[in-house]
Amino acid sequence: MPIPDFLRDLRATAGNRLLWMPGVSAVVLDDAGRVLLGRRSDTGQWSIIGGIPEPGEQPAAAIVREVFEETAVHCVAEKVLLVEALKPITYPNGDICQFMDICFVARAVGGEACVNDDESLEVGWFEADALPELEDFALTRIKQAASGAAAPTWFEGLGRA
């Protein structure tokens, strides 16, 4: 996975120590209600689309950018689905990060789903009842999105507020 320049610069002074980072993800739906997924090149697993905002970039703009960069799909962020502090991750190079994920429900508005960068091995649309094997991270978010547009934002430890 490419490392943003600002993070590379930060790692030059912080080394492998734990970094608290913003993260964004999205459950992207098309007009038929299918979910956009990418099979990640770093893990080989299918997941929803996500990434790291650039310094000063608004979270909704970041996820719209990430979805396009990874899948060539244009989308509109419609709702904050959930906000969750994730567990720390240690990468193969020893870097440790902990992400505060802001997950959106987004609607596809154009483009054709395809691998658009080196972060994905495959990209595709999936029916909600025919999803590939997913980690809890993605499955939880897809289930929350399926609960309906009128549902309030979900917060870890508080449930629905």
Phi, psi and omega in degrees: 000135178293142179259125178302149181304318182297325180286322176300316178297319179295319179295333179298330179256330184271345184065217182272359184305158180303127173245132176272119189232147170284149175218153176229148176214167180209142165265103182265125181244145173262181183297338179271000180085008178283155183256134177275125179231155174233142174267112189293139179284338181278330182242342184078005183259149174286145178200169170288168184275142179200176179179195183244127174295148172286156178307128179083352181281134178290144184303316181295320177295323180297317183288325176299316178298312181299316180301314180294314181302321185272332190232350186067014177263131173273136180219167175238126176285125185253332187200144169282122182274312180201160175231126186211132171280122181272166177287152178301146179241133173253120181277161182306331179277001179095349178296139178242130178226150170230127186255143166261104184272128170251113183255135181248154162265129181231152180248128176290135181234001179172175181085163178246126182299123176201163175294121187242357176202188184271009180275347182233145173268326179213157176220142178191166177263138183228138172293146182300332180265009180222043181283148172288175177298130182230150172287163180305324180311306183285317183298317179300316182291320178295318178297318178298317180296324181290345181288352172115151182293336182277349181292142178287167177299142180261135178238128178305134178086342180242346185068219180275132180256000000 
